[in-house]
CSV table of C-alpha atoms and ligand atoms in Angstrom, one decimal:
chain,number,residue,atom,x,y,z
A,765,MET,CA,17.7,-9.8,-39.8
A,766,THR,CA,16.5,-6.4,-41.0
A,767,ASP,CA,12.8,-7.3,-40.7
A,768,LEU,CA,13.3,-8.4,-37.2
A,769,GLY,CA,13.9,-4.8,-36.2
A,770,THR,CA,10.6,-3.8,-37.7
A,771,ILE,CA,8.7,-6.6,-36.0
A,772,SER,CA,10.4,-5.8,-32.8
A,773,SER,CA,9.8,-2.1,-32.9
A,774,ARG,CA,6.1,-2.8,-33.0
A,775,LEU,CA,6.5,-4.1,-29.5
A,776,SER,CA,8.4,-1.2,-28.1
A,777,HIS,CA,6.8,0.6,-25.2
A,778,PRO,CA,7.7,2.0,-21.9
A,779,ARG,CA,7.7,-0.4,-19.0
A,780,LEU,CA,6.5,-0.1,-15.6
A,781,VAL,CA,6.0,-2.2,-12.5
A,782,LEU,CA,2.7,-3.3,-11.2
A,783,PRO,CA,1.9,-2.8,-7.6
A,784,ALA,CA,1.2,-6.1,-5.8
A,785,ALA,CA,-2.4,-5.1,-5.2
A,786,ALA,CA,-3.1,-4.8,-8.9
A,787,LEU,CA,-1.6,-8.2,-9.5
A,788,MET,CA,-4.0,-9.7,-7.0
A,789,VAL,CA,-7.0,-8.1,-8.8
A,790,ALA,CA,-5.7,-9.2,-12.2
A,791,LEU,CA,-5.6,-12.8,-11.2
A,792,THR,CA,-9.2,-12.7,-10.0
A,793,ALA,CA,-11.7,-13.6,-12.8
A,794,PRO,CA,-14.4,-11.0,-13.3
A,795,GLY,CA,-17.8,-11.9,-12.0
A,796,GLY,CA,-20.9,-12.1,-14.2
A,797,ALA,CA,-22.5,-14.8,-16.2
A,798,GLU,CA,-20.0,-14.6,-19.1
A,799,ALA,CA,-17.1,-15.5,-16.8
A,800,GLN,CA,-18.7,-18.9,-16.0
A,801,ASP,CA,-17.7,-20.4,-19.3
A,802,ASN,CA,-14.1,-19.5,-18.8
A,803,VAL,CA,-11.2,-21.1,-17.1
A,804,GLY,CA,-11.4,-18.3,-14.6
A,805,ARG,CA,-7.7,-17.8,-14.3
A,806,TYR,CA,-5.6,-15.4,-16.4
A,807,GLU,CA,-1.9,-15.2,-15.9
A,808,GLN,CA,-0.4,-11.9,-15.1
A,809,THR,CA,2.2,-12.0,-17.9
A,810,ASP,CA,-0.5,-12.8,-20.5
A,811,ILE,CA,-2.6,-9.9,-19.2
A,812,GLU,CA,0.4,-7.6,-19.5
A,813,TYR,CA,1.3,-8.8,-23.0
A,814,GLY,CA,-2.4,-8.3,-23.9
A,815,ALA,CA,-2.3,-4.8,-22.6
A,816,THR,CA,0.6,-3.9,-24.9
A,817,LEU,CA,-1.2,-5.6,-27.9
A,818,TYR,CA,-4.4,-3.7,-27.0
A,819,ASN,CA,-2.6,-0.4,-27.1
A,820,MET,CA,-1.3,-1.3,-30.5
A,821,HIS,CA,-4.4,-2.7,-32.2
A,822,CYS,CA,-7.5,-1.9,-30.3
A,823,ILE,CA,-7.2,1.5,-28.6
A,824,ALA,CA,-8.0,3.5,-31.7
A,825,CYS,CA,-11.6,2.2,-31.7
A,826,HIS,CA,-12.2,1.1,-28.1
A,827,GLY,CA,-10.3,3.8,-26.3
A,828,GLU,CA,-7.7,3.6,-23.6
A,829,ASN,CA,-10.3,2.5,-21.0
A,830,GLY,CA,-12.3,0.2,-23.3
A,831,ASP,CA,-15.4,2.5,-23.1
A,832,LEU,CA,-15.0,4.7,-26.2
A,833,LEU,CA,-17.6,3.0,-28.4
A,834,PRO,CA,-21.2,3.6,-27.7
A,835,GLU,CA,-22.2,0.0,-28.8
A,836,ILE,CA,-19.9,-1.8,-26.4
A,837,ASN,CA,-18.1,-0.9,-23.2
A,838,LEU,CA,-15.4,-3.5,-22.7
A,839,ARG,CA,-15.1,-2.7,-19.0
A,840,THR,CA,-18.5,-4.3,-18.3
A,841,GLY,CA,-17.1,-7.7,-19.0
A,842,ARG,CA,-20.4,-8.5,-20.9
A,843,PHE,CA,-19.8,-9.4,-24.5
A,844,PRO,CA,-23.0,-10.5,-26.2
A,845,ASN,CA,-21.3,-12.4,-29.0
A,846,SER,CA,-18.6,-14.0,-26.9
A,847,PRO,CA,-20.0,-16.3,-24.2
A,848,SER,CA,-16.8,-18.2,-23.8
A,849,ASP,CA,-13.1,-17.3,-24.1
A,850,ARG,CA,-12.9,-19.4,-27.2
A,851,ASP,CA,-15.7,-17.2,-28.8
A,852,LEU,CA,-14.0,-14.1,-27.6
A,853,GLY,CA,-10.7,-15.2,-29.2
A,854,ASP,CA,-12.4,-16.1,-32.4
A,855,ASN,CA,-14.2,-12.8,-32.6
A,856,ILE,CA,-10.9,-10.9,-31.9
A,857,ARG,CA,-9.3,-12.9,-34.7
A,858,ASN,CA,-12.1,-13.0,-37.2
A,859,GLY,CA,-13.7,-9.7,-36.5
A,860,LEU,CA,-17.5,-9.1,-36.0
A,861,PRO,CA,-19.6,-9.3,-39.2
A,862,ASP,CA,-21.2,-6.1,-40.3
A,863,THR,CA,-19.2,-4.0,-37.8
A,864,ALA,CA,-16.0,-1.9,-38.1
A,865,MET,CA,-14.1,-4.7,-36.3
A,866,ILE,CA,-12.4,-6.6,-39.1
A,867,ALA,CA,-10.4,-9.8,-39.1
A,868,THR,CA,-6.7,-9.5,-38.1
A,869,GLU,CA,-4.0,-12.1,-38.2
A,870,TYR,CA,-3.0,-12.8,-34.6
A,871,THR,CA,-1.0,-15.7,-33.4
A,872,ASP,CA,-2.3,-18.1,-30.7
A,873,SER,CA,-0.2,-16.4,-28.0
A,874,GLU,CA,-1.5,-13.0,-29.0
A,875,VAL,CA,-5.1,-14.1,-28.9
A,876,THR,CA,-4.5,-15.7,-25.5
A,877,ALA,CA,-3.0,-12.4,-24.2
A,878,LEU,CA,-5.8,-10.2,-25.7
A,879,VAL,CA,-8.5,-12.4,-24.2
A,880,ALA,CA,-6.7,-12.3,-20.8
A,881,TYR,CA,-6.5,-8.5,-21.0
A,882,VAL,CA,-10.0,-7.9,-22.3
A,883,ARG,CA,-11.5,-10.1,-19.6
A,884,ASN,CA,-9.7,-8.1,-17.0
A,885,ILE,CA,-9.7,-4.6,-18.4
A,886,GLY,CA,-12.3,-3.5,-15.9
A,887,SER,CA,-10.5,-4.7,-12.9
A,888,VAL,CA,-6.8,-4.4,-13.6
A,889,ASP,CA,-5.0,-1.2,-13.1
A,890,LEU,CA,-2.1,-1.1,-15.5
A,891,ASP,CA,0.2,1.8,-15.0
A,892,SER,CA,3.1,0.1,-16.7
A,893,ILE,CA,4.0,-3.2,-18.1
A,894,LEU,CA,6.4,-6.0,-17.3
A,895,ILE,CA,7.1,-6.7,-20.9
A,896,GLY,CA,10.2,-4.8,-21.8
A,897,ASP,CA,12.0,-3.7,-24.9
A,898,PRO,CA,12.6,-6.3,-27.6
A,899,ILE,CA,15.7,-4.6,-29.0
A,900,ARG,CA,17.4,-4.5,-25.6
A,901,GLY,CA,16.2,-8.1,-25.2
A,902,GLN,CA,17.9,-9.2,-28.4
A,903,GLY,CA,21.1,-7.6,-27.1
A,904,ILE,CA,20.9,-9.6,-23.9
A,905,PHE,CA,20.0,-12.8,-25.8
A,906,GLU,CA,23.1,-12.5,-28.0
A,907,GLY,CA,25.3,-10.9,-25.3
A,908,THR,CA,25.4,-11.2,-21.6
A,909,GLY,CA,22.5,-13.7,-21.4
A,910,GLU,CA,24.5,-16.1,-23.6
A,911,CYS,CA,21.2,-17.6,-24.9
A,912,ALA,CA,22.6,-17.6,-28.4
A,913,SER,CA,25.4,-20.0,-27.3
A,914,CYS,CA,22.7,-22.7,-27.1
A,915,HIS,CA,19.7,-21.5,-29.1
A,916,ARG,CA,19.3,-20.9,-32.8
A,917,VAL,CA,17.2,-18.0,-34.2
A,918,PHE,CA,16.6,-17.4,-37.9
A,919,GLY,CA,19.3,-19.7,-39.1
A,920,ARG,CA,22.0,-18.4,-36.8
A,921,GLY,CA,23.4,-20.3,-33.8
A,922,PRO,CA,23.8,-23.9,-32.6
A,923,ARG,CA,21.2,-26.6,-32.7
A,924,ALA,CA,21.9,-28.0,-29.2
A,925,ALA,CA,18.8,-26.3,-27.8
A,926,PRO,CA,15.4,-25.7,-29.4
A,927,ASP,CA,15.3,-23.3,-32.3
A,928,LEU,CA,13.4,-20.2,-31.0
A,929,SER,CA,12.6,-18.5,-34.4
A,930,ASN,CA,8.9,-19.1,-33.9
A,931,ILE,CA,8.7,-19.3,-30.2
A,932,GLY,CA,6.7,-16.1,-29.7
A,933,ALA,CA,3.9,-17.4,-31.9
A,934,ILE,CA,3.6,-20.9,-30.3
A,935,ARG,CA,4.2,-20.1,-26.6
A,936,THR,CA,2.2,-17.7,-24.4
A,937,ALA,CA,3.9,-14.9,-22.6
A,938,SER,CA,3.4,-16.7,-19.3
A,939,GLN,CA,4.9,-19.9,-20.6
A,940,LEU,CA,8.0,-18.1,-21.8
A,941,GLU,CA,8.2,-16.3,-18.5
A,942,ARG,CA,8.2,-19.7,-16.8
A,943,SER,CA,11.0,-21.0,-19.1
A,944,LEU,CA,13.1,-18.0,-18.1
A,945,LEU,CA,12.4,-18.5,-14.4
A,946,GLY,CA,13.3,-22.2,-14.8
A,947,THR,CA,10.0,-23.4,-13.5
A,948,ALA,CA,9.8,-27.1,-14.2
A,949,GLY,CA,7.4,-28.4,-16.8
A,950,ALA,CA,7.3,-25.3,-18.9
A,951,THR,CA,9.0,-27.0,-21.9
A,952,ILE,CA,7.1,-28.6,-24.7
A,953,PRO,CA,7.5,-32.4,-24.1
A,954,ILE,CA,9.3,-33.0,-27.5
A,955,ASN,CA,11.9,-30.4,-26.4
A,956,ARG,CA,12.9,-32.2,-23.2
A,957,ALA,CA,16.4,-33.7,-23.3
A,958,VAL,CA,16.6,-37.5,-23.9
A,959,ARG,CA,19.3,-40.1,-23.1
A,960,VAL,CA,19.6,-43.2,-25.2
A,961,VAL,CA,22.0,-46.1,-24.9
A,962,THR,CA,22.4,-48.1,-28.2
A,963,ALA,CA,22.9,-51.9,-28.4
A,964,ASP,CA,26.7,-51.5,-28.4
A,965,GLY,CA,26.6,-49.5,-25.2
A,966,THR,CA,27.1,-46.0,-26.7
A,967,ALA,CA,25.3,-43.4,-24.6
A,968,ILE,CA,23.9,-40.4,-26.5
A,969,ASN,CA,22.4,-37.3,-24.9
A,970,GLY,CA,20.4,-35.2,-27.2
A,971,ARG,CA,17.2,-33.6,-28.2
A,972,ARG,CA,14.4,-35.1,-30.3
A,973,LEU,CA,13.7,-33.6,-33.7
A,974,ASN,CA,11.2,-36.2,-34.6
A,975,GLU,CA,9.7,-39.3,-33.2
A,976,ASP,CA,7.3,-42.0,-34.4
A,977,THR,CA,6.4,-45.4,-33.0
A,978,PHE,CA,9.5,-47.1,-34.4
A,979,THR,CA,12.2,-44.5,-34.8
A,980,VAL,CA,13.6,-41.4,-33.2
A,981,GLN,CA,15.7,-38.6,-34.7
A,982,LEU,CA,18.0,-36.8,-32.3
A,983,VAL,CA,20.5,-34.0,-32.4
A,984,ASP,CA,23.3,-35.0,-30.1
A,985,GLU,CA,25.5,-32.8,-28.0
A,986,ASN,CA,27.9,-32.4,-30.9
A,987,GLU,CA,25.1,-31.3,-33.1
A,988,ARG,CA,25.2,-34.5,-35.1
A,989,LEU,CA,21.9,-35.8,-36.5
A,990,VAL,CA,21.3,-39.3,-35.3
A,991,SER,CA,18.4,-41.6,-36.5
A,992,LEU,CA,17.7,-44.6,-34.3
A,993,GLU,CA,15.5,-47.7,-34.4
A,994,LYS,CA,13.8,-47.7,-31.0
A,995,ALA,CA,13.6,-51.5,-30.8
A,996,THR,CA,17.4,-51.8,-30.9
A,997,LEU,CA,18.1,-49.4,-28.0
A,998,ASN,CA,19.2,-50.6,-24.6
A,999,GLU,CA,17.9,-47.5,-22.9
A,1000,TYR,CA,15.6,-44.6,-23.9
A,1001,THR,CA,14.8,-42.0,-21.2
A,1002,ILE,CA,13.1,-38.6,-21.5
A,1003,LEU,CA,14.9,-36.5,-18.9
A,1004,GLU,CA,13.0,-34.6,-16.3
A,1005,THR,CA,15.8,-32.2,-15.5
A,1006,SER,CA,16.4,-29.3,-17.8
A,1007,ALA,CA,19.6,-28.3,-19.6
A,1008,MET,CA,18.2,-24.8,-19.7
A,1009,PRO,CA,19.7,-22.6,-17.0
A,1010,ALA,CA,17.2,-20.7,-14.7
A,1011,TYR,CA,17.5,-16.9,-15.0
A,1012,ALA,CA,15.5,-15.9,-11.9
A,1013,GLU,CA,18.8,-14.8,-10.3
A,1014,THR,CA,21.2,-14.2,-13.1
A,1015,LEU,CA,19.0,-11.7,-15.0
A,1016,SER,CA,17.4,-8.7,-13.3
A,1017,ASP,CA,13.6,-8.3,-13.5
A,1018,ASP,CA,14.2,-5.6,-16.1
A,1019,GLU,CA,16.5,-7.7,-18.2
A,1020,ARG,CA,14.1,-10.7,-18.1
A,1021,ALA,CA,11.3,-8.3,-19.2
A,1022,ASP,CA,13.4,-7.3,-22.2
A,1023,VAL,CA,14.3,-10.8,-23.1
A,1024,LEU,CA,10.6,-11.8,-22.8
A,1025,ALA,CA,9.7,-9.0,-25.2
A,1026,TYR,CA,12.3,-10.3,-27.6
A,1027,LEU,CA,11.1,-13.8,-27.4
A,1028,LEU,CA,7.5,-12.6,-28.0
A,1029,SER,CA,8.7,-10.8,-31.1
A,1030,LEU,CA,10.0,-14.1,-32.7
A,1031,LYS,CA,7.1,-15.2,-34.9
A,1032,GLY,CA,8.8,-17.2,-37.6
A,1033,MET,CA,9.3,-14.2,-39.9
A,1034,ASN,CA,12.8,-13.2,-40.8
B,1632,LIG,C1,-11.9,-0.5,-36.4
B,1632,LIG,C2,-12.4,-0.4,-35.1
B,1632,LIG,C3,-12.2,-1.6,-34.1
B,1632,LIG,C4,-11.0,-2.1,-33.8
B,1632,LIG,C5,-9.6,-1.8,-34.3
B,1632,LIG,C6,-11.3,-3.1,-32.8
B,1632,LIG,N1,-12.6,-3.2,-32.6
B,1632,LIG,FE1,-13.5,-4.4,-31.2
B,1632,LIG,N2,-15.3,-3.7,-31.8
B,1632,LIG,C7,-15.5,-2.7,-32.7
B,1632,LIG,C8,-16.9,-2.4,-32.8
B,1632,LIG,C9,-17.6,-1.3,-33.7
B,1632,LIG,C10,-17.6,-3.3,-32.0
B,1632,LIG,C11,-19.0,-3.4,-31.6
B,1632,LIG,C12,-19.8,-4.1,-32.5
B,1632,LIG,C13,-21.3,-4.0,-32.1
B,1632,LIG,O1,-21.6,-4.6,-31.1
B,1632,LIG,O2,-22.0,-3.3,-32.8
B,1632,LIG,C14,-16.5,-4.1,-31.4
B,1632,LIG,C15,-16.8,-5.1,-30.5
B,1632,LIG,C16,-15.8,-5.8,-29.7
B,1632,LIG,C17,-16.0,-6.7,-28.7
B,1632,LIG,C18,-17.4,-7.3,-28.3
B,1632,LIG,C19,-17.6,-8.7,-28.8
B,1632,LIG,C20,-18.9,-9.2,-28.4
B,1632,LIG,O3,-18.9,-10.4,-28.0
B,1632,LIG,O4,-19.9,-8.6,-28.7
B,1632,LIG,C21,-14.8,-7.0,-28.2
B,1632,LIG,C22,-14.6,-8.0,-27.0
B,1632,LIG,C23,-13.8,-6.3,-28.9
B,1632,LIG,N3,-14.4,-5.6,-29.8
B,1632,LIG,C24,-12.5,-6.4,-28.7
B,1632,LIG,C25,-11.5,-5.9,-29.5
B,1632,LIG,C26,-10.1,-6.1,-29.3
B,1632,LIG,C27,-9.5,-6.9,-28.3
B,1632,LIG,C28,-9.5,-5.4,-30.4
B,1632,LIG,C29,-8.0,-5.3,-30.7
B,1632,LIG,C30,-7.4,-6.6,-30.8
B,1632,LIG,C31,-10.5,-4.7,-31.1
B,1632,LIG,N4,-11.7,-5.0,-30.6
B,1632,LIG,C32,-10.3,-3.9,-32.2
B,1632,LIG,C33,-14.5,-2.0,-33.4
B,1632,LIG,C34,-13.2,-2.2,-33.3
B,1633,LIG,C1,23.2,-24.2,-21.8
B,1633,LIG,C2,22.4,-24.1,-22.9
B,1633,LIG,C3,21.2,-23.0,-22.8
B,1633,LIG,C4,21.3,-21.7,-22.6
B,1633,LIG,C5,22.5,-20.9,-22.2
B,1633,LIG,C6,20.0,-21.2,-22.7
B,1633,LIG,N1,19.1,-22.2,-23.0
B,1633,LIG,FE1,17.1,-22.0,-23.3
B,1633,LIG,N2,16.9,-24.0,-23.4
B,1633,LIG,C7,18.0,-24.9,-23.5
B,1633,LIG,C8,17.5,-26.3,-23.6
B,1633,LIG,C9,18.3,-27.5,-23.8
B,1633,LIG,C10,16.1,-26.2,-23.7
B,1633,LIG,C11,15.1,-27.3,-24.0
B,1633,LIG,C12,14.3,-27.6,-22.8
B,1633,LIG,C13,15.0,-28.2,-21.6
B,1633,LIG,O1,16.0,-28.9,-21.7
B,1633,LIG,O2,14.5,-27.9,-20.5
B,1633,LIG,C14,15.8,-24.8,-23.6
B,1633,LIG,C15,14.5,-24.2,-23.6
B,1633,LIG,C16,14.2,-22.9,-23.7
B,1633,LIG,C17,12.9,-22.3,-23.9
B,1633,LIG,C18,11.6,-23.1,-24.0
B,1633,LIG,C19,11.4,-23.6,-25.4
B,1633,LIG,C20,10.1,-24.3,-25.5
B,1633,LIG,O3,10.0,-25.1,-26.4
B,1633,LIG,O4,9.2,-24.0,-24.8
B,1633,LIG,C21,13.1,-21.0,-24.0
B,1633,LIG,C22,12.0,-19.9,-24.3
B,1633,LIG,C23,14.4,-20.7,-23.9
B,1633,LIG,N3,15.1,-21.9,-23.7
B,1633,LIG,C24,15.0,-19.4,-23.9
B,1633,LIG,C25,16.3,-19.1,-23.5
B,1633,LIG,C26,16.8,-17.8,-23.3
B,1633,LIG,C27,16.0,-16.5,-23.5
B,1633,LIG,C28,18.1,-17.9,-22.8
B,1633,LIG,C29,19.0,-16.8,-22.4
B,1633,LIG,C30,18.5,-15.9,-21.4
B,1633,LIG,C31,18.4,-19.3,-22.8
B,1633,LIG,N4,17.3,-20.0,-23.2
B,1633,LIG,C32,19.6,-19.9,-22.5
B,1633,LIG,C33,19.3,-24.6,-23.3
B,1633,LIG,C34,19.8,-23.4,-23.1
């Protein structure tokens, strides 16, 4: 657990609240030819996470406002070597040949966030950030939030709910935010709860660990590992409802921001 503190502390920063007006601007894709190749929609939480990453990794060369380098002003939204978001993400990750910008290992969610921020750097006015403090977030996760009563992190905790040790690397900031708000459909399909009834009538509620055409492996509510032949089952249903409580009301905005920062710090390294 010691390394977690190190990883987490990289994410520490003051937080602030965005005025609604800035939020509207942020959700509007920048104009210009380059934007045409892009999805055109960047989520606020990703932009905010991108801003925190930018301050950690990019500000030294590109400056606070993205206009420090004579070769390239990020605020123009015109990136000669990055026509699409995919190119932009690849360049952020792989660096640009023959320039000072070198390859850096970013996770997929970090790249998503950096692209979202860089695409909006000219139009978004970030005075503060809705991603909170990961250390406080860990406290809430293990304490009042009771997340640790269902979720496992770095080998500690039950298996009833998905293991979150790597969740910050595989889910974007906005997807994690949706999980916390209880917005339907945020969960990776394999993590949806299932209900099976075996040939002898036994009902099992659980979560899939693995599945192929013929068999399915579940963890049931008592954390038992169950392997089943699908052809022998009387019922096999993937549940639409979530066993995960919604935290839109039970956690304050600040607490959710802290928990989000903690989740984003979970990148599979212990
Ligand atoms: C060590 C300095 C350095 C760091 C750190 C750095 N960059 Fe750069 N970056 C450069 C230089 C230099 C260029 C301009 C290359 C040129 O066009 O000559 C550049 C170019 C770019 C471009 C233009 C790409 C294009 O299509 O032409 C983008 C976008 C960019 N950087 C984003 C980032 C982001 C985001 C980060 C942080 C994750 C970052 N950079 C970190 C030095 C840096
Ligand atoms: C009562 C058990 C329970 C509690 C308490 C709980 N969760 Fe969950 N959580 C689940 C289950 C089960 C899922 C799997 C998806 C589903 O059923 O919707 C899930 C899914 C998630 C996901 C999405 C995982 C994915 O694959 O995308 C995240 C993130 C998450 N929980 C974080 C938290 C956090 C943070 C807390 C505390 C603030 C928390 N959970 C509290 C049961 C719980």
